[in-house]
Coordinates of C-alpha atoms in Angstrom, one line a residue:
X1 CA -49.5 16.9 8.9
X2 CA -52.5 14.4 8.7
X3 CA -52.2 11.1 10.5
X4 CA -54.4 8.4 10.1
X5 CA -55.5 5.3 12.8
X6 CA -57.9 2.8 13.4
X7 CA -61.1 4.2 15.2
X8 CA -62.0 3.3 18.5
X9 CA -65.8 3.1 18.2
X10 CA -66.2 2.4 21.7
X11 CA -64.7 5.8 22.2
X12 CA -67.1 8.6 22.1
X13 CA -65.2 11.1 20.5
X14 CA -64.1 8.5 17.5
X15 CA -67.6 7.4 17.3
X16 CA -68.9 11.6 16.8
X17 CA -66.4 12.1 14.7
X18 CA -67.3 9.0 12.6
X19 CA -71.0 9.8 12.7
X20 CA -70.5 14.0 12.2
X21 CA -68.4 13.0 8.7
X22 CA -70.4 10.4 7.8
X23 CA -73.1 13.0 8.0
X24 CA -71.7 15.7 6.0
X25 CA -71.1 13.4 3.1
X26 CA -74.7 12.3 3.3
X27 CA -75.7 15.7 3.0
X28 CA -73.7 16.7 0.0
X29 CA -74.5 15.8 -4.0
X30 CA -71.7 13.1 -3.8
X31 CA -74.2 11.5 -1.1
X32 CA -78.1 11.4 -0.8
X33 CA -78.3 15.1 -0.8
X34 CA -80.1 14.9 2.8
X35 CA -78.8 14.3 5.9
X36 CA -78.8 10.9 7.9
X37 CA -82.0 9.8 8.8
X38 CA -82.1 9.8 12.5
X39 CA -82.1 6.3 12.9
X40 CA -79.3 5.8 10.5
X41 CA -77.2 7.8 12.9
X42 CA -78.5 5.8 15.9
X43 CA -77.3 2.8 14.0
X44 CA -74.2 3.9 12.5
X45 CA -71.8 3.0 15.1
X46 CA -73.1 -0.2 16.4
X47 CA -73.5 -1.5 13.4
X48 CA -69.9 -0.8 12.4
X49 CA -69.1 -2.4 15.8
X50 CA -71.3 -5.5 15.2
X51 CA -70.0 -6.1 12.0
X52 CA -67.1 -8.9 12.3
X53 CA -65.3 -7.4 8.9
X54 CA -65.5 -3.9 8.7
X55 CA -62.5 -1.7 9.5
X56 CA -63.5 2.6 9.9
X57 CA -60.0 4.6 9.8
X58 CA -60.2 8.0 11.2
X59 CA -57.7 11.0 9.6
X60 CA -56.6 13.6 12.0
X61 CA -54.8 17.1 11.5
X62 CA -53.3 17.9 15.5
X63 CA -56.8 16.8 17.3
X64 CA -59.4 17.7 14.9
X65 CA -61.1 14.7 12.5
X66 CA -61.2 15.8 8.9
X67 CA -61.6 12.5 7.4
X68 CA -63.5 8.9 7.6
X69 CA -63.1 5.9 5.7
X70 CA -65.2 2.9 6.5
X71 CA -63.6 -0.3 4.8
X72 CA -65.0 -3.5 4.6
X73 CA -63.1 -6.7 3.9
X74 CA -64.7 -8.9 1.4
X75 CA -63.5 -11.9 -0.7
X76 CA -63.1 -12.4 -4.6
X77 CA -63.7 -16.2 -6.0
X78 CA -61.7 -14.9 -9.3
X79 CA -58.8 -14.1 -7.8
X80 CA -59.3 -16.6 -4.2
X81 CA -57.9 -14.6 -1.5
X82 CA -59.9 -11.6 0.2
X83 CA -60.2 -7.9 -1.2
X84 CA -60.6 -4.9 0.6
X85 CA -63.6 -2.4 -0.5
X86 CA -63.6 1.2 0.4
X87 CA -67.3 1.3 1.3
X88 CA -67.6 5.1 2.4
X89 CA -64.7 7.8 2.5
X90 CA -65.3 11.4 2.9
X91 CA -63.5 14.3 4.2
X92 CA -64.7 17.4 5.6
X93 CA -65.4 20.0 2.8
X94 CA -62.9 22.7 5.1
X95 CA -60.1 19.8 4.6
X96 CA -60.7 18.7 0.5
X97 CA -57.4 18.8 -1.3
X98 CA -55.5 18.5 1.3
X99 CA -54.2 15.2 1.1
X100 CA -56.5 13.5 3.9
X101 CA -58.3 11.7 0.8
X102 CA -55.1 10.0 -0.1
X103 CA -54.1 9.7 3.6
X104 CA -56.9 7.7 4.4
X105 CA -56.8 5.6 1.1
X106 CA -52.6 4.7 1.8
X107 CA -53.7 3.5 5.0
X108 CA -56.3 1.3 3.4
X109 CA -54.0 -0.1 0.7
X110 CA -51.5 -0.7 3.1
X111 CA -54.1 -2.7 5.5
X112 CA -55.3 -4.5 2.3
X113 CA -51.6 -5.9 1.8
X114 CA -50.5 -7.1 5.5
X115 CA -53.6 -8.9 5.3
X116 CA -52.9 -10.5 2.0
X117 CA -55.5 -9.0 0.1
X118 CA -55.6 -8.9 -4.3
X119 CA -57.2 -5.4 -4.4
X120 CA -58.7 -2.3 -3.3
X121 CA -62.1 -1.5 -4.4
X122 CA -64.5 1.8 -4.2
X123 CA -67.4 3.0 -6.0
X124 CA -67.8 6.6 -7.1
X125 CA -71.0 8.7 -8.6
X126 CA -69.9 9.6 -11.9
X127 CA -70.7 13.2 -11.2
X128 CA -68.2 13.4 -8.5
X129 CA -65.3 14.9 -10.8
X130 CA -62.9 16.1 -7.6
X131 CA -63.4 12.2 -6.2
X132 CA -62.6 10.2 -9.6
X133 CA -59.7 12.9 -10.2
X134 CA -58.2 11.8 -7.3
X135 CA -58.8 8.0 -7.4
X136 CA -57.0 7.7 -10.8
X137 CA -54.3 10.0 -9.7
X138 CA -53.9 7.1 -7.0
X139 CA -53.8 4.4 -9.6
X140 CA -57.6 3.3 -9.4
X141 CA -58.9 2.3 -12.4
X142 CA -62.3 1.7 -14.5
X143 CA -63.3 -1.2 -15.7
X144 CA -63.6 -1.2 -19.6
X145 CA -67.5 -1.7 -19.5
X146 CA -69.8 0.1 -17.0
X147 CA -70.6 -1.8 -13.5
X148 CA -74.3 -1.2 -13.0
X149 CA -74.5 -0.9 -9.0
X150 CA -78.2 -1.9 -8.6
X151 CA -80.3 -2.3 -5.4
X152 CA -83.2 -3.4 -3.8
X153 CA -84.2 -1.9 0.2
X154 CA -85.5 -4.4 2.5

């Protein structure tokens, strides 16, 4: 049975674990294909702390983490009331299709709606085939023209 709460990032172990999977998505195609530089994992968690509306929900089987999503509240002028974007989730590659993926994105919806949010947003590389599988399969859906994501590092 997975089971899915709020991190505790002041907690050590919920800050590893947060860190560990953030890592092993980094490292795989879906990611940068490279591990976390070492001061992005320095900075992970107290940035995630620091930051007033960002939510990271931790997915459990018994004691062991298998899953990470790190959600961020934002707010759409369209639609006037706050949305909730799925910034990063990833699940170990032992745990994938097991249902910690749609674990972790129930919790999220269900979050986004007792705080009165219009939707649940994510972005997804369009190679990542097992990822947009399952985010349709949960009712996500494309928008009829392509969203170019663009950006420029600082």
């Amino acid at each position: 049975m997975i089971r899915v709460r709020t991190a505790d990032l002041e907690n050590e172990a919920d800050a590893q674990a947060v860190v560990t999977l953030i890592d092993g998505y980094a490292r795989g195609p879906g990611g940068q294909s490279a591990p976390l530089a070492e001061q992005a994992r320095e900075q992970l968690v107290p940035g995630l702390r620091a930051h007033p509306r960002v939510t990271v929900l931790l997915a459990f089987q018994d004691a062991r983490p298998l899953g990470v999503a790190v959600l961020v509240e934002n707010f759409s002028t369209f639609a006037g009331r706050p949305f909730l974007n799925v910034h990063d989730l990833a699940v170990d590659a032992s745990a994938q299709g097991r249902g910690v993926g749609t674990a972790l994105l129930a919790e999220a919806e269900r979050l986004a709606r007792s705080r009165g949010c219009c939707k649940v947003t994510l972005e997804v590389h369009g190679t990542n085939e097992g990822a947009k599988r399952l985010y349709t399969r949960l009712g996500f859906e494309s928008l009829d023209e392509p969203d170019y994501y663009l950006t420029r590092k600082l």
